[in-house]
PDB file of C-alpha atoms and ligand atoms in Angstrom:
ATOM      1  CA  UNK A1245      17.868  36.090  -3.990  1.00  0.00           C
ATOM      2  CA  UNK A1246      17.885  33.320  -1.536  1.00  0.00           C
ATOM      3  CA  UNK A1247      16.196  30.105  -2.273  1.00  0.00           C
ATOM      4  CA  UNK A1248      13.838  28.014   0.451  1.00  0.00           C
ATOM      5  CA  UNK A1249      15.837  24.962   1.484  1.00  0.00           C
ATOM      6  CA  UNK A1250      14.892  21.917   0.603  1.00  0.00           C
ATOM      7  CA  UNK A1251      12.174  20.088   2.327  1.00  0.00           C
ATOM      8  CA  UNK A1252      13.388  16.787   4.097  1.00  0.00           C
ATOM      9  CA  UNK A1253      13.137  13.495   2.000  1.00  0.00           C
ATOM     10  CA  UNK A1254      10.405  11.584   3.711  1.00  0.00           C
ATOM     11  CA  UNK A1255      11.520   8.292   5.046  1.00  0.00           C
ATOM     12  CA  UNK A1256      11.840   5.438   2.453  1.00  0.00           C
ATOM     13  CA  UNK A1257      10.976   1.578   3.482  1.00  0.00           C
ATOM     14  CA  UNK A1258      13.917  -0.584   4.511  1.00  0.00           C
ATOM     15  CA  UNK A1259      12.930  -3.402   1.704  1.00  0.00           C
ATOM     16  CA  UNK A1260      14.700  -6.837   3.628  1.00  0.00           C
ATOM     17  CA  UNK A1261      14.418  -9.711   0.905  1.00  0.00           C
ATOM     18  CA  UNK A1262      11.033 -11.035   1.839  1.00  0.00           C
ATOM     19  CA  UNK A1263       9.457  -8.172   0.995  1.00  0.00           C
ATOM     20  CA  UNK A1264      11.109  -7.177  -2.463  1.00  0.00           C
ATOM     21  CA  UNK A1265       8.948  -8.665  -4.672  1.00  0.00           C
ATOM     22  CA  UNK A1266       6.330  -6.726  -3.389  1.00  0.00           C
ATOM     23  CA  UNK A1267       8.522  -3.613  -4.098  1.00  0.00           C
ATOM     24  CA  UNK A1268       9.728  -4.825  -7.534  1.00  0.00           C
ATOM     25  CA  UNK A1269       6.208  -5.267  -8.408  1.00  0.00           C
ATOM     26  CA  UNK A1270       4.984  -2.160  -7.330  1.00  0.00           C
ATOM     27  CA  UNK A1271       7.213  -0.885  -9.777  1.00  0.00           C
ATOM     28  CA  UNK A1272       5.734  -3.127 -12.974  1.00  0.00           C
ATOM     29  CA  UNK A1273       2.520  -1.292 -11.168  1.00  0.00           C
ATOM     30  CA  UNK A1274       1.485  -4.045  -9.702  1.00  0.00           C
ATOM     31  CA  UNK A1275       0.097  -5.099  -6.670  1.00  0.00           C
ATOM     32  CA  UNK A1276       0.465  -8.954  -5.371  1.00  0.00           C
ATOM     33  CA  UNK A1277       0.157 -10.735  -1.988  1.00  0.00           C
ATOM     34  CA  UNK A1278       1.869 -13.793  -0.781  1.00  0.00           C
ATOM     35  CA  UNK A1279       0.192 -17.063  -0.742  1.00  0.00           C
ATOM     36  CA  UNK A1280       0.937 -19.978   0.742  1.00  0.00           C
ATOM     37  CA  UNK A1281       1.692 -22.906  -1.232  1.00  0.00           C
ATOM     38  CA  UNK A1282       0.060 -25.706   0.297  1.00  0.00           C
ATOM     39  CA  UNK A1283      -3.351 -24.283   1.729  1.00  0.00           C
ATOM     40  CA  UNK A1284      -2.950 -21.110  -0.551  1.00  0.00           C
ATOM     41  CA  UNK A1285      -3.892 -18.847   2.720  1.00  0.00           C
ATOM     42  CA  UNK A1286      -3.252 -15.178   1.171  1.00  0.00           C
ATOM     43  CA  UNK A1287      -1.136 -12.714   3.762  1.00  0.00           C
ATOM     44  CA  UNK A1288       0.654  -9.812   3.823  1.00  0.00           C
ATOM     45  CA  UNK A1289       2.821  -8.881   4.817  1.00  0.00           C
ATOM     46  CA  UNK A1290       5.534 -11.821   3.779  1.00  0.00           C
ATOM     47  CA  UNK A1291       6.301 -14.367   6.280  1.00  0.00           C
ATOM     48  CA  UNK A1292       8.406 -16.976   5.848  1.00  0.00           C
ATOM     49  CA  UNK A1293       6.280 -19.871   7.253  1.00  0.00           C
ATOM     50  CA  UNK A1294       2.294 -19.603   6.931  1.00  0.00           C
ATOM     51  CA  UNK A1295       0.039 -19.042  10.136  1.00  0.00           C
ATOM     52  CA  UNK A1296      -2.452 -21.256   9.079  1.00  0.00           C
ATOM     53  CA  UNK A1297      -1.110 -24.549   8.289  1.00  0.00           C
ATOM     54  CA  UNK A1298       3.020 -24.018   9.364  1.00  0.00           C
ATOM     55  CA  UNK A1299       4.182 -24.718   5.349  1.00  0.00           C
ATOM     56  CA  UNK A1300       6.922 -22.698   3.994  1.00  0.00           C
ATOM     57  CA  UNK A1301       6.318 -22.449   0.790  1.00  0.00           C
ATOM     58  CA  UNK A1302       5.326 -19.575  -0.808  1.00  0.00           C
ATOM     59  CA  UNK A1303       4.469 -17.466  -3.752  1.00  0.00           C
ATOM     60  CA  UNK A1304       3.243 -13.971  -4.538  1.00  0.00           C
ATOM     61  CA  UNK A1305       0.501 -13.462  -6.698  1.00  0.00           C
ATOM     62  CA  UNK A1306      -1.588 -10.176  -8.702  1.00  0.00           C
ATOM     63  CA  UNK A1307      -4.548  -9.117  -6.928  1.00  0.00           C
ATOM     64  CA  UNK A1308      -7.453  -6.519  -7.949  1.00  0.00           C
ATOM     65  CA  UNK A1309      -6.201  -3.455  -6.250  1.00  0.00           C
ATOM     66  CA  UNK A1310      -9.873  -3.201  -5.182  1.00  0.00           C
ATOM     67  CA  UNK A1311     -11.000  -3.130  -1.359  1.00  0.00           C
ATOM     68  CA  UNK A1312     -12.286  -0.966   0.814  1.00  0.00           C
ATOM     69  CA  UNK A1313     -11.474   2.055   3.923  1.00  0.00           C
ATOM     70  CA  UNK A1314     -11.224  -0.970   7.175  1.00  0.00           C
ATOM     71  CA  UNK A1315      -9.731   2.199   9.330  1.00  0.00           C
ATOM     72  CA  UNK A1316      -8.186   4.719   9.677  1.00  0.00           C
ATOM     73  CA  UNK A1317      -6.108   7.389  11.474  1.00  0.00           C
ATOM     74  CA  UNK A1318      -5.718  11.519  10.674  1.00  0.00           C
ATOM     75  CA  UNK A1319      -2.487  12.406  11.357  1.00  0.00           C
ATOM     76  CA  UNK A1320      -2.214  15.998  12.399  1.00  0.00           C
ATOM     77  CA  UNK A1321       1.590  16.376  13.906  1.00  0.00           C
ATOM     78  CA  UNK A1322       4.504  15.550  11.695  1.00  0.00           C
ATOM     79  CA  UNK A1323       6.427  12.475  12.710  1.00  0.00           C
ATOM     80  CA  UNK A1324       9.241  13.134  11.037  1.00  0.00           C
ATOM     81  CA  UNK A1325      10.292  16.141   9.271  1.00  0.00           C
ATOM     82  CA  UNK A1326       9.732  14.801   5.989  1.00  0.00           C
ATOM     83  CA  UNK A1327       5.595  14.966   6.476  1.00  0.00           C
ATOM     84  CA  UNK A1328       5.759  18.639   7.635  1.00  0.00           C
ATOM     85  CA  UNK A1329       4.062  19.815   5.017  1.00  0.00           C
ATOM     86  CA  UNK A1330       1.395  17.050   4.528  1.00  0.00           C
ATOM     87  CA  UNK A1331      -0.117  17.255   7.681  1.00  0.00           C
ATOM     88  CA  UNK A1332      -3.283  16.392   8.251  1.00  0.00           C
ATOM     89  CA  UNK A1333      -2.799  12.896   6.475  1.00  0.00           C
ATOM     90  CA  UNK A1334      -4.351  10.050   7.042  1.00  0.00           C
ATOM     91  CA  UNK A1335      -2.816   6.523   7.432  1.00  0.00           C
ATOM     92  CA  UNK A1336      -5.063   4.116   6.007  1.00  0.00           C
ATOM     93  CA  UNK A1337      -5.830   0.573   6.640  1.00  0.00           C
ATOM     94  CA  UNK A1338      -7.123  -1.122   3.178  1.00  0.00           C
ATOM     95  CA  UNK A1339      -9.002  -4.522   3.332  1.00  0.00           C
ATOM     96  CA  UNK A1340      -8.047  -5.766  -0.071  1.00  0.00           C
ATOM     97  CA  UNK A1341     -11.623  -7.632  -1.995  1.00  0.00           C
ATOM     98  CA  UNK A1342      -8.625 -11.057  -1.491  1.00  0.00           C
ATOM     99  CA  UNK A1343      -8.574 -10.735   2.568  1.00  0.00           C
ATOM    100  CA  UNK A1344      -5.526  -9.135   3.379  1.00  0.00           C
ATOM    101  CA  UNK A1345      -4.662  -6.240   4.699  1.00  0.00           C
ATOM    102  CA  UNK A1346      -2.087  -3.157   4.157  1.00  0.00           C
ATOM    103  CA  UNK A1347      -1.228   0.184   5.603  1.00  0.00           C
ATOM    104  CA  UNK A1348      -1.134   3.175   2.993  1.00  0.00           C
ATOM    105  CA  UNK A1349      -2.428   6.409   2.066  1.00  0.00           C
ATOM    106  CA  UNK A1350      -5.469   7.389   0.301  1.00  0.00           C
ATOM    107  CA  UNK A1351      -4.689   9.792  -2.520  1.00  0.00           C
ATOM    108  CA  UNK A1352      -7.581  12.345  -4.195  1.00  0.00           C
ATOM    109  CA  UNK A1353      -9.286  12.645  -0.729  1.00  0.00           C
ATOM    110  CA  UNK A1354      -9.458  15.043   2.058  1.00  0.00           C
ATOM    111  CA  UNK A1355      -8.722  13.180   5.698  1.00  0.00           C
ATOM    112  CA  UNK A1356     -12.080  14.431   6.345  1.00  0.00           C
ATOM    113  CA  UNK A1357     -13.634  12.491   3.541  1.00  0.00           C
ATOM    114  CA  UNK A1358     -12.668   9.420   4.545  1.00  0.00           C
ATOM    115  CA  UNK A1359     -15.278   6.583   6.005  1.00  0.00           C
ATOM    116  CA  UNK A1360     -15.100   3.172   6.964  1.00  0.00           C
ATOM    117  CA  UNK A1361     -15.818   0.851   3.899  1.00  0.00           C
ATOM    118  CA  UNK A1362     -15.306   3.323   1.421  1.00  0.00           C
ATOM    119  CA  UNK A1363     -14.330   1.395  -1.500  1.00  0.00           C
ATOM    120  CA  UNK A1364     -11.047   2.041  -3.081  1.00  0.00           C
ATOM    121  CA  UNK A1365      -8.713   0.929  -5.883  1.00  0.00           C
ATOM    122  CA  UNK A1366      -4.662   1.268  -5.789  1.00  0.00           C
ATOM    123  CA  UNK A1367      -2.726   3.629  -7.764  1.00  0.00           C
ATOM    124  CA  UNK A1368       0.957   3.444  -7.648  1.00  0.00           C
ATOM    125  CA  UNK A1369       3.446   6.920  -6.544  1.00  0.00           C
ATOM    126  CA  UNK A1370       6.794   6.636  -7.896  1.00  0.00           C
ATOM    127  CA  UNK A1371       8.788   8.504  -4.853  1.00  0.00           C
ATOM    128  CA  UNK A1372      11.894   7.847  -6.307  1.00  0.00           C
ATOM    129  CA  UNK A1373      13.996   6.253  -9.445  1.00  0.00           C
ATOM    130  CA  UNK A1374      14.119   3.012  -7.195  1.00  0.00           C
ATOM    131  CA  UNK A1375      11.103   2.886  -4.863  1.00  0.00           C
ATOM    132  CA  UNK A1376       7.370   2.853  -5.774  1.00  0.00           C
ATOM    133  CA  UNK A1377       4.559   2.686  -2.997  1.00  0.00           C
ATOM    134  CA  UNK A1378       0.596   1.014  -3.384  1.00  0.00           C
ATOM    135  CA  UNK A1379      -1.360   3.832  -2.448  1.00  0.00           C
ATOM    136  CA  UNK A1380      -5.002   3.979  -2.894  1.00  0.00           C
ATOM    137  CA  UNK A1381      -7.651   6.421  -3.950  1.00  0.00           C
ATOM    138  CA  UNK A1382     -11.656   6.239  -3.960  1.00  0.00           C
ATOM    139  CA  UNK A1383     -13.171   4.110  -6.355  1.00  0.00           C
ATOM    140  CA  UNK A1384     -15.491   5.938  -9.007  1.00  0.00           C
ATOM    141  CA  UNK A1385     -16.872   5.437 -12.047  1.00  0.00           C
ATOM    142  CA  UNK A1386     -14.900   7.277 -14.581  1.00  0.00           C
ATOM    143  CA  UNK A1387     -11.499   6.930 -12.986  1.00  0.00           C
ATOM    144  CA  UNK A1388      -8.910   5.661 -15.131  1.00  0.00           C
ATOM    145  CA  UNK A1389      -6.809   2.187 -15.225  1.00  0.00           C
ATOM    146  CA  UNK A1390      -4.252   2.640 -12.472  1.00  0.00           C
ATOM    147  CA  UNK A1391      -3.258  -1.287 -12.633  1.00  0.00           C
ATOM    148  CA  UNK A1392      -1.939  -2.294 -15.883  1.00  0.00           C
ATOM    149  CA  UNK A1393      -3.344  -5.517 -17.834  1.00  0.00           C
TER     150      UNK A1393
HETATM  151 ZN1  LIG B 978      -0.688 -22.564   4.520  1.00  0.00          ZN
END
């Protein structure tokens, strides 16, 4: 009996050290921002110097997880190997309630399902021992937690 190979690993983000506590706290399952510590501007992603009012101090902090669908795209052609056998996906762009926004996934919905302003909530996929990503599914009454207390 021959067994199926392997599919390939999808990609993983390259974490450089502005971004890791957004990484470490995706693993605690939660989900914070950066904000700026003299105007307290919120962004993401980190910067090291804030658009708004040039200071460089900065700090992350917990949000909601809540927001809503801003865009999105349906991917139907793997870009790399590792999404083979997800296609169609969508790639989602998530206006947090706070005012930034992120790229992810939308989990327990059909690319077809998806609309503009669809509100959402984050949930967290451990992909490996090491690396957790925010992803986000539809907001409903009745879903459980997904961000700890
Ligand atoms: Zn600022």
């Amino acid at each position: 009996m021959t067994m199926a190979p392997e599919p390939p690993a999808k990609p993983l983000p390259q974490v450089g050290p502005d971004m890791q506590p957004f990484f470490d706290a995706a693993r605690r399952r939660e989900l914070v921002v950066q904000q700026c510590g003299r105007c307290q501007t919120l962004r993401f992603p980190a910067r090291s110097i804030c658009s708004t009012c040039l200071a460089r101090d900065a700090r992350w902090i917990p949000v909601s997880g809540h927001g809503h669908v801003f865009s999105f795209a349906v991917m139907h052609q793997a870009v790399h190997p590792g999404f083979a056998a997800k296609v169609p996906y969508a790639v989602v762009v998530i206006q947090l309630d706070e005012g930034p926004r992120l790229l992810s996934n939308l989990v327990d919905c059909a690319p077809g399902d998806i609309r503009i302003g669809m509100p959402v909530e984050v949930v967290f996929d451990d992909v490996t021992a090491e690396v957790t990503l925010p992803k986000f599914r539809p907001r409903r009454a009745g879903n459980q937690p997904a961000v700890s207390t």
